[in-house]
Tab-separated table of C-alpha atoms in Angstrom:
chain	number	residue	atom	x	y	z
P	623	MET	CA	0.002	-0.004	0.004
P	624	ALA	CA	1.374	3.404	-0.972
P	625	LEU	CA	2.051	5.995	1.721
P	626	ARG	CA	-0.767	8.214	0.498
P	627	ASP	CA	-3.230	5.318	0.438
P	628	PHE	CA	-2.254	4.251	3.956
P	629	LEU	CA	-2.805	7.722	5.435
P	630	HIS	CA	-6.092	8.148	3.587
P	631	GLU	CA	-7.355	4.720	4.655
P	632	VAL	CA	-6.624	5.362	8.317
P	633	GLY	CA	-8.003	8.893	8.230
P	634	THR	CA	-11.295	7.904	6.608
P	635	THR	CA	-12.035	4.606	8.387
P	636	TYR	CA	-10.678	4.887	11.942
P	637	ASP	CA	-13.418	4.825	14.579
P	638	ARG	CA	-12.291	5.021	18.183
P	639	LEU	CA	-15.646	3.861	19.497
P	640	LYS	CA	-15.196	0.502	17.769
P	641	GLY	CA	-12.068	-0.350	19.750
P	642	THR	CA	-8.686	-1.764	18.773
P	643	SER	CA	-9.758	-4.880	16.875
P	644	THR	CA	-11.033	-3.174	13.722
P	645	PRO	CA	-9.380	-3.535	10.304
P	646	THR	CA	-8.056	0.021	10.614
P	647	ALA	CA	-6.484	-0.700	14.012
P	648	ARG	CA	-4.858	-3.791	12.526
P	649	LEU	CA	-3.626	-1.712	9.590
P	650	LEU	CA	-1.941	0.671	12.033
P	651	ARG	CA	-0.232	-2.183	13.843
P	652	ASP	CA	0.908	-3.470	10.455
P	653	ALA	CA	2.565	-0.132	9.666
P	654	PRO	CA	6.130	-1.573	9.578
P	655	SER	CA	5.373	-3.618	6.484
P	656	HIS	CA	3.971	-0.582	4.674
P	657	PHE	CA	6.647	1.944	5.702
P	658	ALA	CA	9.813	-0.169	5.724
P	659	GLY	CA	10.740	0.873	2.209
P	660	TYR	CA	10.629	4.572	3.024
P	661	VAL	CA	13.339	4.733	5.721
P	662	GLN	CA	16.735	3.149	6.343
P	663	GLY	CA	16.803	-0.297	7.881
P	664	GLU	CA	18.037	0.809	11.283
P	665	TYR	CA	14.864	2.760	12.096
P	666	ILE	CA	12.166	1.021	14.098
P	667	ILE	CA	8.605	1.623	12.902
P	668	LYS	CA	5.522	1.222	15.062
P	669	GLY	CA	1.860	2.066	14.564
P	670	SER	CA	-0.772	2.221	17.265
P	671	ALA	CA	-4.506	2.604	17.717
P	672	GLY	CA	-4.050	2.498	21.482
P	673	ALA	CA	-3.343	-0.093	24.124
P	674	GLY	CA	-6.471	-1.326	25.837
P	675	ALA	CA	-8.767	1.612	25.095
P	676	ALA	CA	-8.599	2.992	21.581
P	677	ALA	CA	-6.522	6.132	21.128
P	678	PHE	CA	-8.115	9.497	20.423
P	679	CYS	CA	-5.143	10.233	18.124
P	680	PRO	CA	-3.743	7.118	16.423
P	681	TRP	CA	-0.162	7.306	15.175
P	682	VAL	CA	2.709	5.801	13.189
P	683	ALA	CA	6.185	6.553	14.561
P	684	PHE	CA	9.795	6.166	13.401
P	685	PHE	CA	12.418	5.607	16.108
P	686	ASP	CA	16.193	5.848	15.873
P	687	PRO	CA	17.099	2.947	18.206
P	688	ASP	CA	20.114	4.870	19.526
P	689	GLU	CA	17.610	7.429	20.805
P	690	THR	CA	14.508	5.409	21.713
P	691	THR	CA	12.488	2.355	20.759
P	692	THR	CA	9.214	3.552	22.256
P	693	ALA	CA	6.846	6.514	22.077
P	694	ARG	CA	7.130	6.881	25.862
P	695	HIS	CA	10.369	8.878	25.841
P	696	GLY	CA	12.980	10.428	23.589
P	697	MET	CA	12.511	12.171	20.246
P	698	TYR	CA	11.052	10.603	17.157
P	699	VAL	CA	9.223	11.310	13.905
P	700	VAL	CA	5.514	10.502	13.956
P	701	TYR	CA	2.344	10.775	11.924
P	702	LEU	CA	-0.315	11.967	14.389
P	703	PHE	CA	-3.972	11.928	13.374
P	704	ALA	CA	-6.186	14.615	14.894
P	705	GLU	CA	-9.081	13.481	17.050
P	706	ASN	CA	-11.625	14.451	14.378
P	707	MET	CA	-9.545	12.521	11.785
P	708	GLU	CA	-9.690	15.476	9.398
P	709	THR	CA	-5.930	16.087	9.466
P	710	VAL	CA	-2.729	14.151	9.958
P	711	SER	CA	0.501	15.840	11.056
P	712	LEU	CA	3.998	14.623	10.251
P	713	SER	CA	5.717	15.767	13.430
P	714	LEU	CA	9.141	15.775	15.016
P	715	ASN	CA	7.929	15.160	18.533
P	716	HIS	CA	8.761	13.999	22.043
P	717	GLY	CA	7.747	11.019	24.077
P	718	VAL	CA	5.750	12.575	26.858
P	719	THR	CA	5.466	9.773	29.406
P	720	GLU	CA	8.854	10.303	31.067
P	721	LEU	CA	7.914	13.886	31.988
P	722	LEU	CA	4.299	13.085	32.845
P	723	GLU	CA	5.524	10.464	35.324
P	724	LYS	CA	7.897	12.962	36.947
P	725	TYR	CA	5.779	16.136	37.022
P	726	LYS	CA	2.166	17.164	37.217
P	727	THR	CA	0.550	17.415	33.816
P	728	ALA	CA	0.608	21.211	33.531
P	729	GLU	CA	4.298	21.375	34.483
P	730	ALA	CA	5.225	18.483	32.188
P	731	ASN	CA	3.467	20.175	29.279
P	732	ARG	CA	5.216	23.452	30.043
P	733	LYS	CA	8.594	21.746	30.020
P	734	LEU	CA	7.749	19.926	26.781
P	735	ALA	CA	6.882	23.237	25.119
P	736	VAL	CA	10.068	24.909	26.402
P	737	GLU	CA	12.274	22.048	25.187
P	738	ALA	CA	10.557	21.809	21.801
P	739	GLY	CA	10.884	25.563	21.304
P	740	ALA	CA	14.538	25.581	22.281
P	741	ILE	CA	15.402	22.777	19.847
P	742	ARG	CA	13.422	24.485	17.106
P	743	GLY	CA	15.361	27.690	17.708
P	744	ALA	CA	18.721	25.889	17.694
P	745	LEU	CA	18.193	24.329	14.274
P	746	SER	CA	19.654	26.114	11.279
P	747	GLU	CA	17.487	28.842	9.767
P	748	GLY	CA	16.724	26.902	6.625
P	749	SER	CA	15.677	23.711	8.436
P	750	GLY	CA	12.102	24.590	9.211
P	751	GLN	CA	11.157	27.928	7.678
P	752	ASP	CA	8.231	26.394	5.787
P	753	LEU	CA	7.216	23.993	8.574
P	754	ASP	CA	4.744	24.446	11.432
P	755	ALA	CA	5.811	25.213	14.980
P	756	GLY	CA	2.455	23.978	16.265
P	757	ILE	CA	-0.038	21.182	15.612
P	758	ASP	CA	-3.741	20.946	16.423
P	759	LEU	CA	-4.905	17.469	17.435
P	760	GLY	CA	-8.108	18.728	19.029
P	761	GLY	CA	-6.685	19.979	22.329
P	762	ARG	CA	-8.070	17.144	24.410
P	763	PRO	CA	-6.467	16.960	27.881
P	764	GLY	CA	-4.101	14.024	28.254
P	765	LEU	CA	-1.763	12.637	25.614
P	766	PRO	CA	-3.172	14.646	22.654
P	767	GLN	CA	-2.534	17.930	24.446
P	768	SER	CA	0.946	16.797	25.496
P	769	TYR	CA	1.777	15.835	21.903
P	770	GLU	CA	0.734	19.319	20.844
P	771	ARG	CA	3.181	20.795	23.373
P	772	GLY	CA	5.993	18.435	22.429
P	773	ASN	CA	5.976	19.249	18.715
P	774	VAL	CA	9.255	20.651	17.437
P	775	LEU	CA	8.321	21.062	13.768
P	776	ALA	CA	5.526	19.604	11.697
P	777	ARG	CA	3.762	19.519	8.381
P	778	THR	CA	-0.004	19.034	8.515
P	779	TYR	CA	-2.141	17.563	5.741
P	780	ARG	CA	-5.865	17.405	5.257
P	781	VAL	CA	-6.931	13.780	4.942
P	782	ASP	CA	-9.383	14.630	2.150
P	783	ASP	CA	-6.704	16.542	0.208
P	784	LEU	CA	-3.425	14.689	0.668
P	785	PRO	CA	-0.457	15.662	-1.531
P	786	ASP	CA	0.865	13.390	-4.243
P	787	GLU	CA	2.901	10.343	-3.252
P	788	ASP	CA	6.193	11.942	-4.266
P	789	VAL	CA	5.572	14.953	-2.021
P	790	LEU	CA	4.703	12.756	0.952
P	791	CYS	CA	7.832	10.636	0.423
P	792	ASP	CA	10.061	13.722	0.170
P	793	ASP	CA	8.545	15.149	3.345
P	794	LEU	CA	9.154	11.924	5.270
P	795	ARG	CA	12.775	11.751	4.121
P	796	ARG	CA	13.203	15.388	5.110
P	797	PHE	CA	11.862	14.772	8.606
P	798	ILE	CA	14.112	11.743	9.118
P	799	ALA	CA	17.136	13.944	8.273
P	800	LEU	CA	15.741	16.742	10.488
P	801	TYR	CA	15.417	14.210	13.314
P	802	GLN	CA	19.179	13.645	13.358
P	803	ASP	CA	19.856	17.385	13.281
P	804	ALA	CA	17.467	17.882	16.184
P	805	LEU	CA	19.258	15.249	18.268
P	806	ALA	CA	22.479	17.151	17.795
P	807	ALA	CA	20.784	20.467	18.595
P	808	ARG	CA	19.335	19.038	21.796
P	809	GLU	CA	22.738	17.918	23.032
P	810	TYR	CA	24.256	21.293	22.161
P	811	LEU	CA	21.554	22.976	24.227
P	812	ARG	CA	21.971	20.518	27.087
P	813	GLN	CA	25.640	21.433	27.295
P	814	THR	CA	25.343	25.192	26.820
P	815	THR	CA	21.945	26.424	28.060
P	816	ARG	CA	20.321	25.962	31.439
P	817	ASP	CA	16.696	25.006	32.047
P	818	VAL	CA	15.616	24.270	28.490
P	819	ILE	CA	16.311	20.526	28.109
P	820	PHE	CA	14.418	18.286	30.534
P	821	THR	CA	14.339	14.869	28.888
P	822	VAL	CA	16.839	12.151	29.717
P	823	ARG	CA	20.149	12.126	27.860
P	824	ALA	CA	20.216	9.405	25.233
P	825	GLU	CA	22.791	6.691	25.831
P	826	GLY	CA	25.954	7.304	23.832
P	827	THR	CA	25.681	11.093	23.449
P	828	TRP	CA	28.846	13.098	23.908
P	829	PRO	CA	29.152	15.558	26.796
P	830	HIS	CA	32.145	17.840	26.237
P	831	GLU	CA	33.240	17.570	29.847
P	832	GLN	CA	34.358	13.969	29.354
P	833	SER	CA	38.022	13.407	28.607
P	834	GLU	CA	38.732	12.955	24.935
P	835	ASP	CA	40.137	9.457	25.286
P	836	THR	CA	36.944	8.080	26.824
P	837	LEU	CA	35.108	8.969	23.635
P	838	LEU	CA	37.041	6.660	21.379
P	839	HIS	CA	35.142	3.482	22.049
P	840	PHE	CA	34.696	1.305	18.976
P	841	ALA	CA	31.586	-0.804	19.442
P	842	PRO	CA	29.402	-0.506	16.337
P	843	LYS	CA	25.852	-1.772	16.501
P	844	SER	CA	25.060	-5.207	15.150
P	845	ASP	CA	24.728	-5.271	11.388
P	846	GLU	CA	22.896	-8.595	11.231
P	847	ASP	CA	19.589	-8.576	9.406
P	848	TYR	CA	16.765	-8.701	11.866
P	849	VAL	CA	13.251	-10.046	11.643
P	850	GLN	CA	10.256	-7.953	12.577
P	851	THR	CA	7.070	-9.954	13.033
P	852	ILE	CA	3.979	-8.279	11.623
P	853	LYS	CA	0.729	-10.049	12.356
P	854	SER	CA	1.180	-13.522	10.879
P	855	ARG	CA	4.169	-12.830	8.682
P	856	GLU	CA	7.731	-11.612	8.962
P	857	ILE	CA	9.860	-9.115	7.095
P	858	VAL	CA	13.636	-8.983	7.088
P	859	LYS	CA	15.282	-5.573	7.427
P	860	THR	CA	18.897	-5.083	6.419
P	861	ARG	CA	21.424	-2.939	8.237
P	862	LYS	CA	23.718	-1.787	5.474
P	863	HIS	CA	24.487	1.371	7.441
P	864	GLU	CA	25.796	-0.575	10.415
P	865	THR	CA	27.869	-2.814	8.159
P	866	LEU	CA	29.427	0.268	6.548
P	867	VAL	CA	30.271	1.813	9.926
P	868	ARG	CA	31.738	-1.426	11.256
P	869	ASP	CA	33.830	-2.240	8.193
P	870	TYR	CA	35.260	1.229	7.693
P	871	GLY	CA	35.917	1.674	11.394
P	872	THR	CA	37.845	-1.581	11.346
P	873	HIS	CA	39.799	-0.328	8.313
P	874	LEU	CA	40.750	2.890	10.109
P	875	ARG	CA	41.842	1.051	13.224
P	876	SER	CA	44.074	-1.246	11.164
P	877	ASN	CA	45.717	1.885	9.767
P	878	GLY	CA	46.555	3.389	13.138
P	879	PHE	CA	43.481	5.569	13.788
P	880	GLU	CA	41.675	5.677	17.118
P	881	VAL	CA	37.997	5.176	16.344
P	882	GLY	CA	34.815	5.810	18.300
P	883	THR	CA	31.204	4.867	17.589
P	884	ASN	CA	29.733	5.874	20.959
P	885	VAL	CA	29.010	9.492	20.095
P	886	HIS	CA	25.409	9.457	18.830
P	887	PRO	CA	24.091	11.103	16.680
P	888	ARG	CA	27.478	11.068	14.933
P	889	ASP	CA	28.290	7.821	13.139
P	890	ILE	CA	32.056	7.709	13.704
P	891	VAL	CA	34.702	9.937	15.239
P	892	ALA	CA	38.361	9.163	14.578
P	893	ARG	CA	41.687	10.567	15.622
P	894	ASN	CA	45.109	10.255	14.031
P	895	GLY	CA	47.719	12.378	15.738
P	896	SER	CA	46.287	15.873	16.112
P	897	ALA	CA	43.644	15.392	13.416
P	898	HIS	CA	40.117	14.781	14.697
P	899	TRP	CA	37.670	13.421	12.116
P	900	LEU	CA	33.879	13.653	12.092
P	901	ILE	CA	32.538	10.900	9.813
P	902	GLU	CA	28.996	10.588	8.493
P	903	ALA	CA	28.041	7.284	6.822
P	904	LYS	CA	25.356	7.113	4.133
P	905	VAL	CA	23.758	4.293	2.169
P	906	VAL	CA	23.477	4.992	-1.556
P	907	LYS	CA	20.172	3.558	-2.698
P	908	GLN	CA	19.768	2.058	-6.169
P	909	GLY	CA	22.849	3.872	-7.471
P	910	ASN	CA	21.364	7.328	-6.867
P	911	ALA	CA	23.863	9.280	-4.786
P	912	THR	CA	21.963	12.584	-4.728
P	913	HIS	CA	20.069	12.131	-1.457
P	914	ALA	CA	23.039	10.493	0.279
P	915	VAL	CA	25.390	13.340	-0.640
P	916	ARG	CA	22.908	16.057	0.329
P	917	GLU	CA	22.225	14.425	3.681
P	918	ALA	CA	25.945	13.984	4.368
P	919	LEU	CA	26.609	17.632	3.546
P	920	GLY	CA	23.816	18.852	5.786
P	921	GLN	CA	24.589	16.646	8.744
P	922	LEU	CA	28.325	17.256	8.694
P	923	ALA	CA	27.730	21.003	8.635
P	924	THR	CA	25.151	20.802	11.423
P	925	TYR	CA	27.153	18.554	13.726
P	926	SER	CA	30.352	20.560	13.241
P	927	PHE	CA	28.525	23.775	14.107
P	928	LEU	CA	26.477	22.482	17.036
P	929	LEU	CA	28.734	19.943	18.665
P	930	TYR	CA	32.207	21.466	18.414
P	931	PRO	CA	33.473	24.832	19.592
P	932	PRO	CA	34.642	27.212	16.829
P	933	GLU	CA	38.291	26.827	17.758
P	934	GLU	CA	38.119	22.993	17.680
P	935	GLN	CA	36.363	22.257	14.406
P	936	PRO	CA	36.893	18.676	13.186
P	937	ARG	CA	37.947	17.568	9.751
P	938	GLN	CA	35.009	16.097	7.867
P	939	LEU	CA	34.545	12.845	5.949
P	940	ALA	CA	31.498	11.554	4.064
P	941	LEU	CA	31.440	7.748	3.842
P	942	PHE	CA	29.310	5.874	1.272
P	943	THR	CA	28.360	2.303	0.438
P	944	GLU	CA	29.351	2.807	-3.213
P	945	GLY	CA	30.854	5.357	-5.594
P	946	ILE	CA	29.120	8.733	-5.844
P	947	GLY	CA	30.584	9.990	-9.128
P	948	ASP	CA	33.225	12.590	-9.914
P	949	VAL	CA	30.864	15.576	-9.744
P	950	TYR	CA	29.812	14.808	-6.177
P	951	VAL	CA	33.392	14.017	-5.154
P	952	ARG	CA	34.435	17.466	-6.384
P	953	LEU	CA	31.415	19.094	-4.746
P	954	LEU	CA	32.350	17.638	-1.354
P	955	GLU	CA	36.006	18.578	-1.825
P	956	HIS	CA	34.853	22.121	-2.637
P	957	HIS	CA	33.251	22.259	0.794
P	958	GLY	CA	36.339	20.864	2.495
P	959	ILE	CA	34.839	17.387	2.932
P	960	ALA	CA	36.798	14.258	2.094
P	961	SER	CA	34.852	11.312	0.688
P	962	VAL	CA	35.390	7.550	0.864
P	963	TRP	CA	33.331	4.757	-0.669
P	964	ARG	CA	33.392	1.005	-0.840
P	965	SER	CA	34.852	-0.360	-4.073
P	966	ALA	CA	35.967	-3.636	-5.580
P	967	ALA	CA	39.511	-2.855	-4.396
P	968	GLY	CA	38.343	-2.209	-0.821
P	969	TRP	CA	38.034	1.495	-0.065
P	970	SER	CA	38.435	4.299	-2.576
P	971	GLY	CA	38.441	8.006	-1.886
P	972	SER	CA	38.855	11.602	-2.910
P	973	PRO	CA	42.264	13.322	-3.139
P	974	SER	CA	42.041	14.757	0.368
P	975	ALA	CA	41.104	11.321	1.739
P	976	VAL	CA	44.259	9.887	0.225
P	977	VAL	CA	46.460	12.639	1.635
P	978	ALA	CA	44.980	12.081	5.099
P	979	GLY	CA	45.589	8.330	4.968
P	980	LEU	CA	41.882	7.482	4.985
P	981	VAL	CA	42.323	5.148	1.990
P	982	GLU	CA	45.278	3.492	0.363
P	983	PRO	CA	46.888	5.596	-2.410
P	984	SER	CA	46.697	2.683	-4.847
P	985	VAL	CA	42.904	2.721	-4.842
P	986	ALA	CA	42.302	6.470	-4.778
P	987	GLY	CA	39.305	7.342	-6.925
P	988	ALA	CA	38.934	3.737	-8.119
């Protein structure tokens, strides 16, 4: 089922009064099988019509497992249907349960709004100029109202006038990229600004006050395919991204680099002498490098700006699963970014990657 058809089906057939055993509720729970092709394999997808009682605002969420695997806490991207089912919002939002369990509802909602606003303000100017700072789910007290307060940025669609499939797909990819930028912005704020970040620090984030050597811990996530059971069938999701991180990190270590993978949301940090490298890994899908290069450019720029002081800017490397073509290699070099990609000879790279010892000279540009 296409993305547009899925959203329209849920929006026009969901009936909370009929409970959580309806075909629409089952469709929501089956969301992973419908959305798996739209995001990278490492993201966890869940859809819900409620647990026990049916939800006033059903949802489909996308979780970075380094950040969270549940809608109860952390940041994630989510489609939230309004109570009247007339609109659905694609939202960068917060799990609200961790704050609701710690504070009274009014205070938790206030803190959610403060944190969401601070993250929104810390993102680069071009990140969300055409997106919505607020969402309207109906204003019902409880979870719907908390989700309204926790929204960082959103795009809202009318169910009876959804955009074309291509527009919906582009928006979802944009929000997944924005998600990673927001994680970096949150950690920057946590380290530099008091009383604006209230949620728990995600495991593996990088506080500057730690000593540098403790950061270089090479323990990439498992890259084994995993099985996600959906109703009575199973789908297998690949982890090409994790394989890329593991294999290239191993290559760097064998060439004398100190390598760390415990610095989420960054993929890899590496050090060789006085040179500190920030490395962003991207999967090239179906031979089309455009999205991978654009995402690498944006994330390297964002993480360098938000997570490093001006006087300690890292050198930057974009890492790819396959060749990206001479034009994109030169584009990245123009921006001071080295590039490396997997090739038949092992690892190939741009001129600056060769000079820095990131690939062997014999396979440069192969």
